[in-house]
Amino acid sequence: MHKTRILAFLVLLLSSGTLMADARQQLEGFLHGLHTLSARFSQELINTETNEINRSQGIFYLSRPDRFRWVYEGEYPRYIIADGKTVWLVEEDIQQVSQRSQQSTLEGTPASLFASELNLDRDFAVKDLGQRMGLGWLKLIPKKADSQFEQILLAFDGERLSRMEMADRFGQVTRFEFFDLKRNLPLDKRLFTFVPPPGYDILDQ
């Protein structure tokens, strides 16, 4: 075992006081007392049939309960905003907005898990995968029959969310890595509101 992995193991072991917490405890510790969160992310979208990989990056903001803003940066920026009732997908380059009911759209998804109060066993079958690469891994299988996801993997470094991987029913895998997490800092409420600008096409989905 590489020296740095040994050191990481010892740090986790000593910081816990006894044995390392399992991944479920890490998730619950991450969500406990969480009111706001911001983080940068990198994303890989993998088509498992063609092995095509699309990469993107951005920043997200979370305000519990039920509000978040997910910003994709780049040449064609996109925004996903949840205001508590509606999820808005904003595509500025083509002046188009899609709107969906937040409750039906987010049920059984990672967004519902982080944005709402924790009710893990109601929505997911949970399996602790143990420690790999110095991270605690948790597998979530949505119980909702028509969920778009087959499984969700979460990885924690202590009580810090480090990675997330989602496999959907269309042969795509989405991987996220998170950086620069900031908990419970004040966030502008305007981040979580949206009014379609004049001239935008509005689609109901």
PDB file of C-alpha atoms in Angstrom:
ATOM      1  CA  MET A   1       0.000   0.000   0.000  1.00  0.00           C
ATOM      2  CA  HIS A   2       1.316   3.425  -0.955  1.00  0.00           C
ATOM      3  CA  LYS A   3       2.510   5.565   1.964  1.00  0.00           C
ATOM      4  CA  THR A   4      -0.040   8.314   1.315  1.00  0.00           C
ATOM      5  CA  ARG A   5      -2.866   5.771   1.448  1.00  0.00           C
ATOM      6  CA  ILE A   6      -1.549   4.465   4.756  1.00  0.00           C
ATOM      7  CA  LEU A   7      -1.436   8.010   6.132  1.00  0.00           C
ATOM      8  CA  ALA A   8      -4.976   8.715   4.903  1.00  0.00           C
ATOM      9  CA  PHE A   9      -6.200   5.562   6.590  1.00  0.00           C
ATOM     10  CA  LEU A  10      -4.537   6.489   9.900  1.00  0.00           C
ATOM     11  CA  VAL A  11      -5.942  10.024   9.817  1.00  0.00           C
ATOM     12  CA  LEU A  12      -9.467   8.735   9.276  1.00  0.00           C
ATOM     13  CA  LEU A  13      -9.064   6.103  11.936  1.00  0.00           C
ATOM     14  CA  LEU A  14      -7.733   8.496  14.564  1.00  0.00           C
ATOM     15  CA  SER A  15     -10.248  11.223  13.780  1.00  0.00           C
ATOM     16  CA  SER A  16     -13.162   8.843  14.324  1.00  0.00           C
ATOM     17  CA  GLY A  17     -12.061   7.876  17.807  1.00  0.00           C
ATOM     18  CA  THR A  18     -12.743   4.180  17.101  1.00  0.00           C
ATOM     19  CA  LEU A  19     -13.423   2.617  13.718  1.00  0.00           C
ATOM     20  CA  MET A  20     -14.146   4.643  10.612  1.00  0.00           C
ATOM     21  CA  ALA A  21     -17.790   5.544  10.208  1.00  0.00           C
ATOM     22  CA  ASP A  22     -19.589   3.602   7.517  1.00  0.00           C
ATOM     23  CA  ALA A  23     -20.691   5.437   4.411  1.00  0.00           C
ATOM     24  CA  ARG A  24     -24.294   5.760   5.557  1.00  0.00           C
ATOM     25  CA  GLN A  25     -23.123   7.525   8.708  1.00  0.00           C
ATOM     26  CA  GLN A  26     -20.933   9.754   6.540  1.00  0.00           C
ATOM     27  CA  LEU A  27     -23.954  10.715   4.424  1.00  0.00           C
ATOM     28  CA  GLU A  28     -26.080  11.395   7.483  1.00  0.00           C
ATOM     29  CA  GLY A  29     -23.228  13.422   8.997  1.00  0.00           C
ATOM     30  CA  PHE A  30     -22.902  15.421   5.795  1.00  0.00           C
ATOM     31  CA  LEU A  31     -26.619  16.268   5.741  1.00  0.00           C
ATOM     32  CA  HIS A  32     -26.999  16.884   9.491  1.00  0.00           C
ATOM     33  CA  GLY A  33     -27.339  20.595  10.180  1.00  0.00           C
ATOM     34  CA  LEU A  34     -26.898  21.449   6.501  1.00  0.00           C
ATOM     35  CA  HIS A  35     -28.726  24.649   5.541  1.00  0.00           C
ATOM     36  CA  THR A  36     -26.756  26.004   2.591  1.00  0.00           C
ATOM     37  CA  LEU A  37     -23.977  24.629   0.429  1.00  0.00           C
ATOM     38  CA  SER A  38     -21.944  25.764  -2.540  1.00  0.00           C
ATOM     39  CA  ALA A  39     -19.304  23.838  -4.477  1.00  0.00           C
ATOM     40  CA  ARG A  40     -17.529  23.682  -7.786  1.00  0.00           C
ATOM     41  CA  PHE A  41     -17.874  20.498  -9.818  1.00  0.00           C
ATOM     42  CA  SER A  42     -16.495  18.696 -12.830  1.00  0.00           C
ATOM     43  CA  GLN A  43     -18.759  16.332 -14.754  1.00  0.00           C
ATOM     44  CA  GLU A  44     -18.288  13.472 -17.188  1.00  0.00           C
ATOM     45  CA  LEU A  45     -21.261  12.146 -19.166  1.00  0.00           C
ATOM     46  CA  ILE A  46     -20.425   8.702 -20.561  1.00  0.00           C
ATOM     47  CA  ASN A  47     -22.407   6.838 -23.208  1.00  0.00           C
ATOM     48  CA  THR A  48     -21.745   3.194 -22.336  1.00  0.00           C
ATOM     49  CA  GLU A  49     -22.702   2.019 -25.842  1.00  0.00           C
ATOM     50  CA  THR A  50     -20.397   4.315 -27.803  1.00  0.00           C
ATOM     51  CA  ASN A  51     -17.893   5.178 -25.023  1.00  0.00           C
ATOM     52  CA  GLU A  52     -18.340   8.833 -25.960  1.00  0.00           C
ATOM     53  CA  ILE A  53     -17.487  11.174 -23.086  1.00  0.00           C
ATOM     54  CA  ASN A  54     -18.734  14.748 -22.714  1.00  0.00           C
ATOM     55  CA  ARG A  55     -17.047  16.882 -20.076  1.00  0.00           C
ATOM     56  CA  SER A  56     -18.300  20.036 -18.392  1.00  0.00           C
ATOM     57  CA  GLN A  57     -17.817  22.033 -15.230  1.00  0.00           C
ATOM     58  CA  GLY A  58     -19.531  24.625 -13.123  1.00  0.00           C
ATOM     59  CA  ILE A  59     -20.815  25.544  -9.704  1.00  0.00           C
ATOM     60  CA  PHE A  60     -23.891  24.702  -7.682  1.00  0.00           C
ATOM     61  CA  TYR A  61     -25.715  26.348  -4.793  1.00  0.00           C
ATOM     62  CA  LEU A  62     -28.083  24.656  -2.364  1.00  0.00           C
ATOM     63  CA  SER A  63     -30.498  26.176   0.140  1.00  0.00           C
ATOM     64  CA  ARG A  64     -32.520  23.699   2.172  1.00  0.00           C
ATOM     65  CA  PRO A  65     -35.295  22.960   1.934  1.00  0.00           C
ATOM     66  CA  ASP A  66     -36.012  22.448  -1.753  1.00  0.00           C
ATOM     67  CA  ARG A  67     -33.978  25.143  -3.471  1.00  0.00           C
ATOM     68  CA  PHE A  68     -30.882  24.863  -5.619  1.00  0.00           C
ATOM     69  CA  ARG A  69     -29.107  26.396  -8.599  1.00  0.00           C
ATOM     70  CA  TRP A  70     -26.883  24.285 -10.877  1.00  0.00           C
ATOM     71  CA  VAL A  71     -24.748  26.314 -13.297  1.00  0.00           C
ATOM     72  CA  TYR A  72     -22.920  24.821 -16.282  1.00  0.00           C
ATOM     73  CA  GLU A  73     -20.167  27.115 -17.482  1.00  0.00           C
ATOM     74  CA  GLY A  74     -18.619  27.367 -20.936  1.00  0.00           C
ATOM     75  CA  GLU A  75     -19.448  28.583 -24.421  1.00  0.00           C
ATOM     76  CA  TYR A  76     -23.124  27.630 -24.020  1.00  0.00           C
ATOM     77  CA  PRO A  77     -23.978  28.233 -20.338  1.00  0.00           C
ATOM     78  CA  ARG A  78     -27.018  26.534 -18.867  1.00  0.00           C
ATOM     79  CA  TYR A  79     -28.787  26.914 -15.543  1.00  0.00           C
ATOM     80  CA  ILE A  80     -31.027  24.554 -13.596  1.00  0.00           C
ATOM     81  CA  ILE A  81     -32.979  26.364 -10.891  1.00  0.00           C
ATOM     82  CA  ALA A  82     -35.351  24.823  -8.342  1.00  0.00           C
ATOM     83  CA  ASP A  83     -37.448  27.415  -6.525  1.00  0.00           C
ATOM     84  CA  GLY A  84     -39.440  25.040  -4.308  1.00  0.00           C
ATOM     85  CA  LYS A  85     -42.293  24.470  -6.767  1.00  0.00           C
ATOM     86  CA  THR A  86     -40.803  24.487 -10.259  1.00  0.00           C
ATOM     87  CA  VAL A  87     -37.579  23.274 -11.855  1.00  0.00           C
ATOM     88  CA  TRP A  88     -36.382  25.622 -14.593  1.00  0.00           C
ATOM     89  CA  LEU A  89     -33.858  24.630 -17.283  1.00  0.00           C
ATOM     90  CA  VAL A  90     -32.531  27.844 -18.823  1.00  0.00           C
ATOM     91  CA  GLU A  91     -30.605  27.859 -22.118  1.00  0.00           C
ATOM     92  CA  GLU A  92     -29.547  31.429 -22.730  1.00  0.00           C
ATOM     93  CA  ASP A  93     -27.884  30.891 -26.110  1.00  0.00           C
ATOM     94  CA  ILE A  94     -31.178  29.842 -27.727  1.00  0.00           C
ATOM     95  CA  GLN A  95     -33.402  31.885 -25.381  1.00  0.00           C
ATOM     96  CA  GLN A  96     -35.353  28.840 -24.256  1.00  0.00           C
ATOM     97  CA  VAL A  97     -36.716  27.783 -20.873  1.00  0.00           C
ATOM     98  CA  SER A  98     -38.171  24.413 -19.885  1.00  0.00           C
ATOM     99  CA  GLN A  99     -40.279  24.156 -16.735  1.00  0.00           C
ATOM    100  CA  ARG A 100     -41.341  21.087 -14.781  1.00  0.00           C
ATOM    101  CA  SER A 101     -43.097  20.324 -11.512  1.00  0.00           C
ATOM    102  CA  GLN A 102     -40.372  20.066  -8.892  1.00  0.00           C
ATOM    103  CA  GLN A 103     -42.036  17.336  -6.834  1.00  0.00           C
ATOM    104  CA  SER A 104     -42.506  14.908  -9.714  1.00  0.00           C
ATOM    105  CA  THR A 105     -39.179  15.732 -11.364  1.00  0.00           C
ATOM    106  CA  LEU A 106     -36.922  15.309  -8.328  1.00  0.00           C
ATOM    107  CA  GLU A 107     -38.562  12.406  -6.519  1.00  0.00           C
ATOM    108  CA  GLY A 108     -36.080   9.561  -6.063  1.00  0.00           C
ATOM    109  CA  THR A 109     -33.122  11.590  -7.392  1.00  0.00           C
ATOM    110  CA  PRO A 110     -29.925  12.794  -5.674  1.00  0.00           C
ATOM    111  CA  ALA A 111     -31.324  16.329  -5.819  1.00  0.00           C
ATOM    112  CA  SER A 112     -34.275  15.328  -3.629  1.00  0.00           C
ATOM    113  CA  LEU A 113     -31.908  13.687  -1.176  1.00  0.00           C
ATOM    114  CA  PHE A 114     -29.744  16.768  -0.721  1.00  0.00           C
ATOM    115  CA  ALA A 115     -32.373  19.478  -1.064  1.00  0.00           C
ATOM    116  CA  SER A 116     -34.998  17.968   1.255  1.00  0.00           C
ATOM    117  CA  GLU A 117     -34.969  16.542   4.743  1.00  0.00           C
ATOM    118  CA  LEU A 118     -33.374  13.105   4.880  1.00  0.00           C
ATOM    119  CA  ASN A 119     -35.752  10.184   4.421  1.00  0.00           C
ATOM    120  CA  LEU A 120     -33.297   7.753   2.919  1.00  0.00           C
ATOM    121  CA  ASP A 121     -35.092   4.436   3.320  1.00  0.00           C
ATOM    122  CA  ARG A 122     -38.385   5.702   1.926  1.00  0.00           C
ATOM    123  CA  ASP A 123     -36.948   6.455  -1.509  1.00  0.00           C
ATOM    124  CA  PHE A 124     -33.905   4.182  -1.810  1.00  0.00           C
ATOM    125  CA  ALA A 125     -32.566   0.715  -1.143  1.00  0.00           C
ATOM    126  CA  VAL A 126     -29.212   1.402   0.526  1.00  0.00           C
ATOM    127  CA  LYS A 127     -26.001  -0.630   0.380  1.00  0.00           C
ATOM    128  CA  ASP A 128     -22.744   0.322   2.057  1.00  0.00           C
ATOM    129  CA  LEU A 129     -19.844  -0.521  -0.274  1.00  0.00           C
ATOM    130  CA  GLY A 130     -17.128   0.166   2.288  1.00  0.00           C
ATOM    131  CA  GLN A 131     -13.889   2.065   1.799  1.00  0.00           C
ATOM    132  CA  ARG A 132     -12.212   2.374  -1.584  1.00  0.00           C
ATOM    133  CA  MET A 133      -9.452   4.808  -2.594  1.00  0.00           C
ATOM    134  CA  GLY A 134      -9.679   6.392   0.838  1.00  0.00           C
ATOM    135  CA  LEU A 135     -13.378   7.225   0.392  1.00  0.00           C
ATOM    136  CA  GLY A 136     -16.524   5.737   1.892  1.00  0.00           C
ATOM    137  CA  TRP A 137     -18.897   4.567  -0.873  1.00  0.00           C
ATOM    138  CA  LEU A 138     -22.664   4.187  -0.679  1.00  0.00           C
ATOM    139  CA  LYS A 139     -24.965   2.699  -3.323  1.00  0.00           C
ATOM    140  CA  LEU A 140     -28.547   3.960  -3.604  1.00  0.00           C
ATOM    141  CA  ILE A 141     -31.122   2.157  -5.749  1.00  0.00           C
ATOM    142  CA  PRO A 142     -34.319   4.193  -6.275  1.00  0.00           C
ATOM    143  CA  LYS A 143     -37.501   2.429  -5.151  1.00  0.00           C
ATOM    144  CA  LYS A 144     -39.687   4.395  -7.533  1.00  0.00           C
ATOM    145  CA  ALA A 145     -40.489   2.046 -10.421  1.00  0.00           C
ATOM    146  CA  ASP A 146     -40.311   4.732 -13.106  1.00  0.00           C
ATOM    147  CA  SER A 147     -37.162   6.426 -11.812  1.00  0.00           C
ATOM    148  CA  GLN A 148     -34.797   7.457 -14.590  1.00  0.00           C
ATOM    149  CA  PHE A 149     -31.851   6.158 -12.541  1.00  0.00           C
ATOM    150  CA  GLU A 150     -30.843   2.535 -11.990  1.00  0.00           C
ATOM    151  CA  GLN A 151     -28.366   3.347  -9.248  1.00  0.00           C
ATOM    152  CA  ILE A 152     -26.515   6.222  -7.592  1.00  0.00           C
ATOM    153  CA  LEU A 153     -23.081   5.998  -5.983  1.00  0.00           C
ATOM    154  CA  LEU A 154     -21.934   8.545  -3.414  1.00  0.00           C
ATOM    155  CA  ALA A 155     -18.375   8.843  -2.087  1.00  0.00           C
ATOM    156  CA  PHE A 156     -17.386  10.680   1.092  1.00  0.00           C
ATOM    157  CA  ASP A 157     -14.099  11.870   2.500  1.00  0.00           C
ATOM    158  CA  GLY A 158     -15.082  11.898   6.147  1.00  0.00           C
ATOM    159  CA  GLU A 159     -18.266  13.968   6.111  1.00  0.00           C
ATOM    160  CA  ARG A 160     -17.314  15.826   2.905  1.00  0.00           C
ATOM    161  CA  LEU A 161     -19.082  14.805  -0.293  1.00  0.00           C
ATOM    162  CA  SER A 162     -16.335  14.026  -2.793  1.00  0.00           C
ATOM    163  CA  ARG A 163     -17.881  12.190  -5.761  1.00  0.00           C
ATOM    164  CA  MET A 164     -21.209  11.095  -7.183  1.00  0.00           C
ATOM    165  CA  GLU A 165     -21.958   8.664  -9.992  1.00  0.00           C
ATOM    166  CA  MET A 166     -25.382   8.061 -11.547  1.00  0.00           C
ATOM    167  CA  ALA A 167     -26.323   5.303 -14.012  1.00  0.00           C
ATOM    168  CA  ASP A 168     -29.581   5.904 -15.870  1.00  0.00           C
ATOM    169  CA  ARG A 169     -31.873   3.597 -17.839  1.00  0.00           C
ATOM    170  CA  PHE A 170     -30.674   4.964 -21.171  1.00  0.00           C
ATOM    171  CA  GLY A 171     -27.142   3.602 -21.031  1.00  0.00           C
ATOM    172  CA  GLN A 172     -25.515   6.752 -19.711  1.00  0.00           C
ATOM    173  CA  VAL A 173     -23.294   7.202 -16.668  1.00  0.00           C
ATOM    174  CA  THR A 174     -22.757  10.655 -15.158  1.00  0.00           C
ATOM    175  CA  ARG A 175     -19.800  11.218 -12.852  1.00  0.00           C
ATOM    176  CA  PHE A 176     -19.258  14.274 -10.666  1.00  0.00           C
ATOM    177  CA  GLU A 177     -16.279  15.354  -8.621  1.00  0.00           C
ATOM    178  CA  PHE A 178     -16.770  18.177  -6.109  1.00  0.00           C
ATOM    179  CA  PHE A 179     -14.304  20.849  -4.964  1.00  0.00           C
ATOM    180  CA  ASP A 180     -14.203  23.860  -2.671  1.00  0.00           C
ATOM    181  CA  LEU A 181     -17.309  22.934  -0.652  1.00  0.00           C
ATOM    182  CA  LYS A 182     -18.631  25.704   1.601  1.00  0.00           C
ATOM    183  CA  ARG A 183     -21.284  24.901   4.202  1.00  0.00           C
ATOM    184  CA  ASN A 184     -23.871  27.186   5.788  1.00  0.00           C
ATOM    185  CA  LEU A 185     -22.644  30.481   4.389  1.00  0.00           C
ATOM    186  CA  PRO A 186     -25.246  33.148   3.513  1.00  0.00           C
ATOM    187  CA  LEU A 187     -26.530  32.839  -0.061  1.00  0.00           C
ATOM    188  CA  ASP A 188     -28.460  35.441  -2.012  1.00  0.00           C
ATOM    189  CA  LYS A 189     -32.121  34.374  -2.254  1.00  0.00           C
ATOM    190  CA  ARG A 190     -32.178  35.611  -5.833  1.00  0.00           C
ATOM    191  CA  LEU A 191     -30.057  32.605  -6.803  1.00  0.00           C
ATOM    192  CA  PHE A 192     -33.147  30.445  -6.342  1.00  0.00           C
ATOM    193  CA  THR A 193     -35.739  32.502  -8.182  1.00  0.00           C
ATOM    194  CA  PHE A 194     -36.373  32.788 -11.885  1.00  0.00           C
ATOM    195  CA  VAL A 195     -38.664  34.859 -14.071  1.00  0.00           C
ATOM    196  CA  PRO A 196     -38.468  34.097 -17.819  1.00  0.00           C
ATOM    197  CA  PRO A 197     -37.151  37.169 -19.672  1.00  0.00           C
ATOM    198  CA  PRO A 198     -39.280  38.664 -22.450  1.00  0.00           C
ATOM    199  CA  GLY A 199     -38.828  36.876 -25.759  1.00  0.00           C
ATOM    200  CA  TYR A 200     -37.840  33.489 -24.316  1.00  0.00           C
ATOM    201  CA  ASP A 201     -39.629  30.362 -25.528  1.00  0.00           C
ATOM    202  CA  ILE A 202     -41.201  28.530 -22.573  1.00  0.00           C
ATOM    203  CA  LEU A 203     -41.707  24.772 -22.774  1.00  0.00           C
ATOM    204  CA  ASP A 204     -43.800  22.735 -20.327  1.00  0.00           C
ATOM    205  CA  GLN A 205     -42.464  19.218 -19.759  1.00  0.00           C
TER     206      GLN A 205
END
